[in-house]
PDB file of C-alpha atoms in Angstrom:
ATOM      1  CA  MET A   1     -49.456 132.548 107.623  1.00 96.00           C
ATOM      2  CA  LEU A   2     -46.439 130.539 105.896  1.00 98.00           C
ATOM      3  CA  VAL A   3     -47.694 128.524 102.657  1.00 98.00           C
ATOM      4  CA  THR A   4     -44.876 126.111 101.616  1.00 98.00           C
ATOM      5  CA  GLY A   5     -44.588 125.174  97.838  1.00 96.00           C
ATOM      6  CA  GLY A   6     -46.463 128.923  97.746  1.00 96.00           C
ATOM      7  CA  ASP A   7     -44.744 130.000  93.947  1.00 95.00           C
ATOM      8  CA  SER A   8     -47.385 128.178  92.133  1.00 92.00           C
ATOM      9  CA  GLY A   9     -50.605 125.712  91.559  1.00 91.00           C
ATOM     10  CA  ILE A  10     -52.630 125.398  94.792  1.00 93.00           C
ATOM     11  CA  GLY A  11     -49.990 126.811  97.230  1.00 96.00           C
ATOM     12  CA  PHE A  12     -50.531 130.124  95.263  1.00 96.00           C
ATOM     13  CA  GLN A  13     -53.857 130.108  95.222  1.00 96.00           C
ATOM     14  CA  LEU A  14     -54.058 129.236  98.830  1.00 97.00           C
ATOM     15  CA  ALA A  15     -51.660 132.471 100.049  1.00 98.00           C
ATOM     16  CA  LEU A  16     -53.627 134.622  97.615  1.00 97.00           C
ATOM     17  CA  ALA A  17     -56.633 133.784  99.537  1.00 97.00           C
ATOM     18  CA  PHE A  18     -55.356 134.458 102.861  1.00 97.00           C
ATOM     19  CA  VAL A  19     -54.300 137.923 101.006  1.00 97.00           C
ATOM     20  CA  GLN A  20     -57.866 138.756  99.933  1.00 96.00           C
ATOM     21  CA  ASN A  21     -58.950 137.784 103.404  1.00 94.00           C
ATOM     22  CA  GLY A  22     -56.363 140.677 104.968  1.00 94.00           C
ATOM     23  CA  SER A  23     -53.638 138.096 105.929  1.00 95.00           C
ATOM     24  CA  THR A  24     -49.810 138.411 106.082  1.00 94.00           C
ATOM     25  CA  VAL A  25     -48.416 136.296 103.883  1.00 97.00           C
ATOM     26  CA  LEU A  26     -45.137 134.927 103.701  1.00 98.00           C
ATOM     27  CA  ILE A  27     -44.580 131.838 100.513  1.00 98.00           C
ATOM     28  CA  THR A  28     -41.510 129.888 100.092  1.00 98.00           C
ATOM     29  CA  GLY A  29     -39.868 127.558  97.803  1.00 97.00           C
ATOM     30  CA  ARG A  30     -36.494 126.470  96.515  1.00 96.00           C
ATOM     31  CA  SER A  31     -36.478 128.602  93.355  1.00 96.00           C
ATOM     32  CA  GLU A  32     -36.147 132.847  93.854  1.00 97.00           C
ATOM     33  CA  SER A  33     -37.022 133.770  90.651  1.00 97.00           C
ATOM     34  CA  LYS A  34     -40.360 131.810  90.839  1.00 97.00           C
ATOM     35  CA  LEU A  35     -41.238 133.188  94.668  1.00 98.00           C
ATOM     36  CA  GLN A  36     -40.302 136.576  92.997  1.00 97.00           C
ATOM     37  CA  THR A  37     -42.865 136.218  89.916  1.00 97.00           C
ATOM     38  CA  ALA A  38     -45.377 135.108  92.805  1.00 97.00           C
ATOM     39  CA  CYS A  39     -44.872 137.953  95.435  1.00 97.00           C
ATOM     40  CA  GLN A  40     -45.380 140.414  92.497  1.00 96.00           C
ATOM     41  CA  LYS A  41     -48.962 138.664  91.624  1.00 96.00           C
ATOM     42  CA  LEU A  42     -50.053 138.305  95.012  1.00 96.00           C
ATOM     43  CA  GLY A  43     -48.900 142.374  95.880  1.00 91.00           C
ATOM     44  CA  LYS A  44     -48.869 142.108 100.002  1.00 87.00           C
ATOM     45  CA  ALA A  45     -46.677 138.834 100.455  1.00 95.00           C
ATOM     46  CA  GLU A  46     -43.029 138.044 101.002  1.00 97.00           C
ATOM     47  CA  TYR A  47     -41.003 135.223 100.440  1.00 97.00           C
ATOM     48  CA  ARG A  48     -38.133 133.058 101.527  1.00 98.00           C
ATOM     49  CA  VAL A  49     -36.124 130.703  99.593  1.00 98.00           C
ATOM     50  CA  CYS A  50     -36.565 127.347 101.793  1.00 98.00           C
ATOM     51  CA  ASP A  51     -36.555 123.220 100.990  1.00 97.00           C
ATOM     52  CA  VAL A  52     -38.376 121.361 103.417  1.00 98.00           C
ATOM     53  CA  THR A  53     -35.666 118.996 102.502  1.00 98.00           C
ATOM     54  CA  ASP A  54     -33.151 120.994 104.653  1.00 98.00           C
ATOM     55  CA  GLN A  55     -33.883 120.953 108.252  1.00 97.00           C
ATOM     56  CA  ARG A  56     -31.219 124.158 108.819  1.00 98.00           C
ATOM     57  CA  GLN A  57     -32.899 126.374 106.565  1.00 98.00           C
ATOM     58  CA  ILE A  58     -36.194 125.542 108.101  1.00 98.00           C
ATOM     59  CA  LYS A  59     -34.877 125.941 111.802  1.00 98.00           C
ATOM     60  CA  THR A  60     -33.148 129.464 110.482  1.00 98.00           C
ATOM     61  CA  LEU A  61     -36.813 130.166 109.165  1.00 98.00           C
ATOM     62  CA  ALA A  62     -38.678 129.336 112.044  1.00 98.00           C
ATOM     63  CA  GLU A  63     -36.247 130.905 114.169  1.00 97.00           C
ATOM     64  CA  GLU A  64     -36.514 134.111 112.141  1.00 97.00           C
ATOM     65  CA  HIS A  65     -40.594 134.053 111.333  1.00 97.00           C
ATOM     66  CA  GLY A  66     -41.988 131.811 114.313  1.00 96.00           C
ATOM     67  CA  LYS A  67     -43.116 134.043 116.267  1.00 96.00           C
ATOM     68  CA  ILE A  68     -45.255 136.229 113.951  1.00 96.00           C
ATOM     69  CA  ILE A  69     -46.617 132.709 112.138  1.00 97.00           C
ATOM     70  CA  ASN A  70     -50.040 131.861 113.264  1.00 97.00           C
ATOM     71  CA  VAL A  71     -50.815 129.235 110.493  1.00 98.00           C
ATOM     72  CA  LEU A  72     -48.638 126.963 108.558  1.00 98.00           C
ATOM     73  CA  VAL A  73     -49.739 125.840 105.265  1.00 98.00           C
ATOM     74  CA  ASN A  74     -48.163 121.965 104.694  1.00 98.00           C
ATOM     75  CA  ASN A  75     -48.271 122.408 100.254  1.00 97.00           C
ATOM     76  CA  ALA A  76     -44.929 121.672  98.843  1.00 95.00           C
ATOM     77  CA  GLY A  77     -44.990 118.333  97.097  1.00 94.00           C
ATOM     78  CA  ILE A  78     -44.105 116.136  94.201  1.00 93.00           C
ATOM     79  CA  LEU A  79     -45.626 113.372  92.167  1.00 91.00           C
ATOM     80  CA  GLN A  80     -43.592 110.611  90.556  1.00 91.00           C
ATOM     81  CA  GLU A  81     -44.919 107.689  88.794  1.00 90.00           C
ATOM     82  CA  THR A  82     -42.656 104.432  89.204  1.00 91.00           C
ATOM     83  CA  ASP A  83     -43.275 100.939  87.943  1.00 90.00           C
ATOM     84  CA  TYR A  84     -41.944  98.231  89.764  1.00 91.00           C
ATOM     85  CA  SER A  85     -42.564  95.417  87.213  1.00 87.00           C
ATOM     86  CA  GLU A  86     -40.185  97.614  85.229  1.00 85.00           C
ATOM     87  CA  GLY A  87     -37.286  97.743  87.754  1.00 84.00           C
ATOM     88  CA  GLY A  88     -38.827 100.794  89.482  1.00 78.00           C
ATOM     89  CA  ALA A  89     -37.527 104.044  90.104  1.00 83.00           C
ATOM     90  CA  SER A  90     -34.069 104.638  91.782  1.00 92.00           C
ATOM     91  CA  LEU A  91     -33.788 104.342  95.575  1.00 94.00           C
ATOM     92  CA  GLU A  92     -32.673 107.687  95.844  1.00 95.00           C
ATOM     93  CA  GLN A  93     -35.782 108.666  93.743  1.00 95.00           C
ATOM     94  CA  GLN A  94     -38.252 107.554  95.317  1.00 95.00           C
ATOM     95  CA  LEU A  95     -36.551 108.400  99.172  1.00 97.00           C
ATOM     96  CA  GLY A  96     -36.668 111.999  97.670  1.00 97.00           C
ATOM     97  CA  GLU A  97     -40.370 111.536  96.935  1.00 97.00           C
ATOM     98  CA  ILE A  98     -40.829 110.780 100.736  1.00 98.00           C
ATOM     99  CA  ASP A  99     -38.649 113.455 102.070  1.00 98.00           C
ATOM    100  CA  ILE A 100     -40.867 116.449 100.131  1.00 98.00           C
ATOM    101  CA  ASP A 101     -44.315 114.796 100.179  1.00 98.00           C
ATOM    102  CA  PHE A 102     -44.146 113.416 103.929  1.00 98.00           C
ATOM    103  CA  SER A 103     -40.885 114.301 106.002  1.00 98.00           C
ATOM    104  CA  GLY A 104     -41.059 117.892 105.050  1.00 98.00           C
ATOM    105  CA  PRO A 105     -44.318 118.920 106.687  1.00 98.00           C
ATOM    106  CA  VAL A 106     -42.830 116.530 109.643  1.00 98.00           C
ATOM    107  CA  ARG A 107     -39.777 119.205 109.660  1.00 98.00           C
ATOM    108  CA  MET A 108     -41.752 122.003 109.270  1.00 98.00           C
ATOM    109  CA  ALA A 109     -44.552 121.479 111.983  1.00 98.00           C
ATOM    110  CA  HIS A 110     -41.395 120.330 114.027  1.00 98.00           C
ATOM    111  CA  PHE A 111     -39.916 123.644 114.051  1.00 98.00           C
ATOM    112  CA  PHE A 112     -42.767 126.086 114.033  1.00 98.00           C
ATOM    113  CA  LEU A 113     -45.182 123.942 116.683  1.00 98.00           C
ATOM    114  CA  PRO A 114     -43.473 125.890 119.563  1.00 98.00           C
ATOM    115  CA  PHE A 115     -44.256 128.745 118.145  1.00 98.00           C
ATOM    116  CA  LEU A 116     -47.838 128.013 116.781  1.00 98.00           C
ATOM    117  CA  LEU A 117     -48.911 126.743 120.521  1.00 98.00           C
ATOM    118  CA  LYS A 118     -47.499 130.335 121.876  1.00 97.00           C
ATOM    119  CA  HIS A 119     -50.443 132.226 119.942  1.00 97.00           C
ATOM    120  CA  PRO A 120     -53.517 132.330 121.371  1.00 97.00           C
ATOM    121  CA  SER A 121     -55.363 130.924 118.063  1.00 97.00           C
ATOM    122  CA  ALA A 122     -53.178 129.010 115.374  1.00 98.00           C
ATOM    123  CA  ALA A 123     -53.666 126.446 113.226  1.00 98.00           C
ATOM    124  CA  ILE A 124     -51.606 123.959 110.601  1.00 98.00           C
ATOM    125  CA  VAL A 125     -53.050 123.212 107.649  1.00 98.00           C
ATOM    126  CA  ASN A 126     -51.841 119.968 105.539  1.00 98.00           C
ATOM    127  CA  VAL A 127     -52.799 119.966 101.973  1.00 97.00           C
ATOM    128  CA  GLY A 128     -53.220 115.998 101.116  1.00 95.00           C
ATOM    129  CA  TYR A 129     -54.774 114.243  98.150  1.00 94.00           C
ATOM    130  CA  VAL A 130     -57.586 111.674  97.551  1.00 92.00           C
ATOM    131  CA  LEU A 131     -55.515 109.207  96.724  1.00 92.00           C
ATOM    132  CA  ALA A 132     -54.888 108.585 100.703  1.00 94.00           C
ATOM    133  CA  PHE A 133     -57.687 106.828 100.202  1.00 94.00           C
ATOM    134  CA  VAL A 134     -57.360 104.617  96.958  1.00 90.00           C
ATOM    135  CA  PRO A 135     -53.891 104.506  95.604  1.00 92.00           C
ATOM    136  CA  LEU A 136     -53.051 105.450  92.166  1.00 91.00           C
ATOM    137  CA  ALA A 137     -50.957 102.387  91.467  1.00 92.00           C
ATOM    138  CA  LEU A 138     -48.463 104.105  88.784  1.00 91.00           C
ATOM    139  CA  THR A 139     -47.317 106.551  91.682  1.00 92.00           C
ATOM    140  CA  PRO A 140     -47.094 104.393  94.694  1.00 95.00           C
ATOM    141  CA  ILE A 141     -44.762 106.633  96.883  1.00 96.00           C
ATOM    142  CA  TYR A 142     -46.782 109.843  96.383  1.00 95.00           C
ATOM    143  CA  CYS A 143     -50.024 107.759  97.850  1.00 96.00           C
ATOM    144  CA  ALA A 144     -48.573 106.257 100.509  1.00 97.00           C
ATOM    145  CA  THR A 145     -47.021 109.760 101.675  1.00 98.00           C
ATOM    146  CA  LYS A 146     -50.850 111.167 101.020  1.00 97.00           C
ATOM    147  CA  ALA A 147     -51.785 108.401 103.431  1.00 97.00           C
ATOM    148  CA  ALA A 148     -48.843 108.619 105.964  1.00 98.00           C
ATOM    149  CA  MET A 149     -50.333 112.986 105.979  1.00 98.00           C
ATOM    150  CA  HIS A 150     -53.593 111.672 106.341  1.00 97.00           C
ATOM    151  CA  SER A 151     -53.205 109.363 109.678  1.00 98.00           C
ATOM    152  CA  TRP A 152     -50.749 111.985 110.765  1.00 98.00           C
ATOM    153  CA  SER A 153     -53.177 114.681 110.749  1.00 98.00           C
ATOM    154  CA  ARG A 154     -55.487 112.582 112.583  1.00 98.00           C
ATOM    155  CA  SER A 155     -52.884 112.468 115.626  1.00 98.00           C
ATOM    156  CA  LEU A 156     -51.535 116.024 115.625  1.00 98.00           C
ATOM    157  CA  ARG A 157     -55.444 116.927 115.554  1.00 98.00           C
ATOM    158  CA  TYR A 158     -56.243 114.451 118.606  1.00 98.00           C
ATOM    159  CA  GLN A 159     -53.104 115.378 120.416  1.00 98.00           C
ATOM    160  CA  LEU A 160     -53.582 119.204 120.236  1.00 98.00           C
ATOM    161  CA  LYS A 161     -57.719 119.095 121.025  1.00 97.00           C
ATOM    162  CA  ASN A 162     -56.786 121.083 124.130  1.00 98.00           C
ATOM    163  CA  SER A 163     -54.371 123.404 122.914  1.00 98.00           C
ATOM    164  CA  SER A 164     -54.634 126.933 120.629  1.00 98.00           C
ATOM    165  CA  VAL A 165     -53.642 124.670 117.757  1.00 98.00           C
ATOM    166  CA  LYS A 166     -56.037 123.481 115.191  1.00 98.00           C
ATOM    167  CA  VAL A 167     -55.273 120.963 112.337  1.00 98.00           C
ATOM    168  CA  PHE A 168     -56.906 121.057 109.473  1.00 98.00           C
ATOM    169  CA  GLU A 169     -56.575 118.673 106.468  1.00 98.00           C
ATOM    170  CA  LEU A 170     -57.636 119.752 102.601  1.00 97.00           C
ATOM    171  CA  ILE A 171     -58.038 116.229 101.316  1.00 95.00           C
ATOM    172  CA  ARG A 172     -58.184 117.554  97.662  1.00 91.00           C
ATOM    173  CA  PRO A 173     -59.588 115.908  94.376  1.00 86.00           C
ATOM    174  CA  LEU A 174     -57.186 115.858  90.753  1.00 83.00           C
ATOM    175  CA  VAL A 175     -57.071 119.825  90.521  1.00 83.00           C
ATOM    176  CA  ARG A 176     -55.347 121.575  87.671  1.00 78.00           C
ATOM    177  CA  THR A 177     -52.372 121.917  88.349  1.00 70.00           C
ATOM    178  CA  GLU A 178     -48.611 121.873  87.083  1.00 67.00           C
ATOM    179  CA  ILE A 179     -47.734 118.229  88.519  1.00 61.00           C
ATOM    180  CA  VAL A 180     -50.988 116.623  86.806  1.00 59.00           C
ATOM    181  CA  GLU A 181     -50.068 117.547  83.376  1.00 59.00           C
ATOM    182  CA  ASP A 182     -49.806 114.388  81.867  1.00 57.00           C
ATOM    183  CA  TYR A 183     -53.211 113.357  83.165  1.00 58.00           C
ATOM    184  CA  GLN A 184     -55.378 116.350  81.472  1.00 58.00           C
ATOM    185  CA  GLU A 185     -57.982 113.968  79.794  1.00 55.00           C
ATOM    186  CA  PHE A 186     -59.710 113.227  83.823  1.00 62.00           C
ATOM    187  CA  PRO A 187     -61.893 115.552  85.132  1.00 68.00           C
ATOM    188  CA  MET A 188     -60.404 118.196  87.181  1.00 80.00           C
ATOM    189  CA  MET A 189     -61.139 120.879  89.507  1.00 85.00           C
ATOM    190  CA  GLU A 190     -59.604 124.258  89.105  1.00 89.00           C
ATOM    191  CA  PRO A 191     -57.375 125.436  91.895  1.00 90.00           C
ATOM    192  CA  GLU A 192     -59.233 128.450  92.391  1.00 93.00           C
ATOM    193  CA  GLN A 193     -62.305 126.467  92.578  1.00 92.00           C
ATOM    194  CA  LEU A 194     -60.674 124.302  95.554  1.00 93.00           C
ATOM    195  CA  VAL A 195     -59.398 127.493  97.279  1.00 95.00           C
ATOM    196  CA  THR A 196     -62.913 128.671  97.610  1.00 95.00           C
ATOM    197  CA  LYS A 197     -64.611 125.347  98.900  1.00 95.00           C
ATOM    198  CA  PHE A 198     -61.339 125.102 101.479  1.00 96.00           C
ATOM    199  CA  MET A 199     -61.886 128.695 102.277  1.00 97.00           C
ATOM    200  CA  ALA A 200     -65.184 128.722 103.406  1.00 96.00           C
ATOM    201  CA  ALA A 201     -64.898 125.180 105.384  1.00 97.00           C
ATOM    202  CA  PHE A 202     -61.840 126.697 106.820  1.00 97.00           C
ATOM    203  CA  SER A 203     -63.640 129.321 107.981  1.00 95.00           C
ATOM    204  CA  LYS A 204     -66.315 127.218 109.849  1.00 97.00           C
ATOM    205  CA  ASN A 205     -62.992 125.096 111.477  1.00 96.00           C
ATOM    206  CA  LYS A 206     -64.154 121.626 109.652  1.00 97.00           C
ATOM    207  CA  HIS A 207     -61.005 120.295 110.093  1.00 97.00           C
ATOM    208  CA  GLU A 208     -61.235 117.251 107.568  1.00 97.00           C
ATOM    209  CA  ILE A 209     -61.932 119.095 104.355  1.00 96.00           C
ATOM    210  CA  THR A 210     -63.187 116.696 101.157  1.00 94.00           C
ATOM    211  CA  PRO A 211     -63.933 119.022  97.902  1.00 91.00           C
ATOM    212  CA  GLY A 212     -65.880 117.279  95.094  1.00 84.00           C
ATOM    213  CA  GLN A 213     -64.861 113.779  93.981  1.00 82.00           C
ATOM    214  CA  ALA A 214     -62.468 113.009  97.678  1.00 84.00           C
ATOM    215  CA  SER A 215     -65.742 112.944  99.574  1.00 83.00           C
ATOM    216  CA  GLN A 216     -66.981 110.269  97.040  1.00 82.00           C
ATOM    217  CA  MET A 217     -64.030 108.385  96.825  1.00 81.00           C
ATOM    218  CA  LYS A 218     -63.706 108.567 100.511  1.00 87.00           C
ATOM    219  CA  LEU A 219     -67.211 106.966 100.858  1.00 84.00           C
ATOM    220  CA  MET A 220     -66.662 104.297  98.329  1.00 85.00           C
ATOM    221  CA  SER A 221     -62.957 103.422  99.865  1.00 86.00           C
ATOM    222  CA  ARG A 222     -65.161 102.349 102.531  1.00 88.00           C
ATOM    223  CA  ILE A 223     -67.844 100.624 101.486  1.00 91.00           C
ATOM    224  CA  ALA A 224     -66.352  98.872  98.164  1.00 90.00           C
ATOM    225  CA  PRO A 225     -62.605  99.067  98.693  1.00 88.00           C
ATOM    226  CA  GLY A 226     -61.735  96.612  96.079  1.00 92.00           C
ATOM    227  CA  PHE A 227     -64.036  97.777  93.430  1.00 91.00           C
ATOM    228  CA  ILE A 228     -63.236 101.639  93.680  1.00 84.00           C
ATOM    229  CA  LEU A 229     -59.360 100.498  93.349  1.00 90.00           C
ATOM    230  CA  ASN A 230     -59.563  98.131  90.296  1.00 90.00           C
ATOM    231  CA  ALA A 231     -61.767 101.101  88.754  1.00 84.00           C
ATOM    232  CA  LEU A 232     -59.352 103.462  89.290  1.00 84.00           C
ATOM    233  CA  ASN A 233     -56.393 101.883  88.210  1.00 85.00           C
ATOM    234  CA  LYS A 234     -58.120 100.664  84.947  1.00 82.00           C
ATOM    235  CA  GLN A 235     -59.203 104.056  84.313  1.00 62.00           C
ATOM    236  CA  VAL A 236     -55.792 105.048  84.145  1.00 62.00           C
ATOM    237  CA  GLY A 237     -54.711 102.315  82.332  1.00 54.00           C
ATOM    238  CA  LYS A 238     -56.643 102.998  79.318  1.00 50.00           C
ATOM    239  CA  LYS A 239     -54.158 106.523  78.778  1.00 46.00           C
TER     240      LYS A 239
END
């Protein structure tokens, strides 16, 4: 299996869980030193430097390892704040966030899906976020990419329903990782707890996995979308 962004945070914990489950794991990321450190901790894992925004690197990775990868985990991502009332972030920064958070998984699936379809049993796991249902206004691009990821995952699942490839989406709540260090005052799930819940659902073929508050937020976004949008953003405004 392959985990993008597997050198830290949720990606690392997912890789560790699969290693402990006996899987052969390949992790990718942009920093070779971080990947080396992660592999030392994981034990039975390999790494390749691969940027999800670099089409040539992904194509090469798929050509070299596609035949042995039966699970693709799209986890790599970044989160950035931008305030349009103050001019917003640069266009380059905004498009760069889309390129990593949504276009990256699309690229990975494009190059690995032909190989996955040849396996008798395979899977794509997209790591999403509850903000796909209720946007946090301070992080508009990130939320939009997660909404796109959710819609894309549903379409992929529908189109591949008669194939050997199952499509999973882990729609996580706020989890304690490096990218949310500025939000430490809010309730967070530990990465280890998230992955434990994911593995249990994954083993039961539950295709849309919403641990903890993710399930509640999804429900509230349907029955009281305006209320939960205002409540979430007012809470953040008190930071």
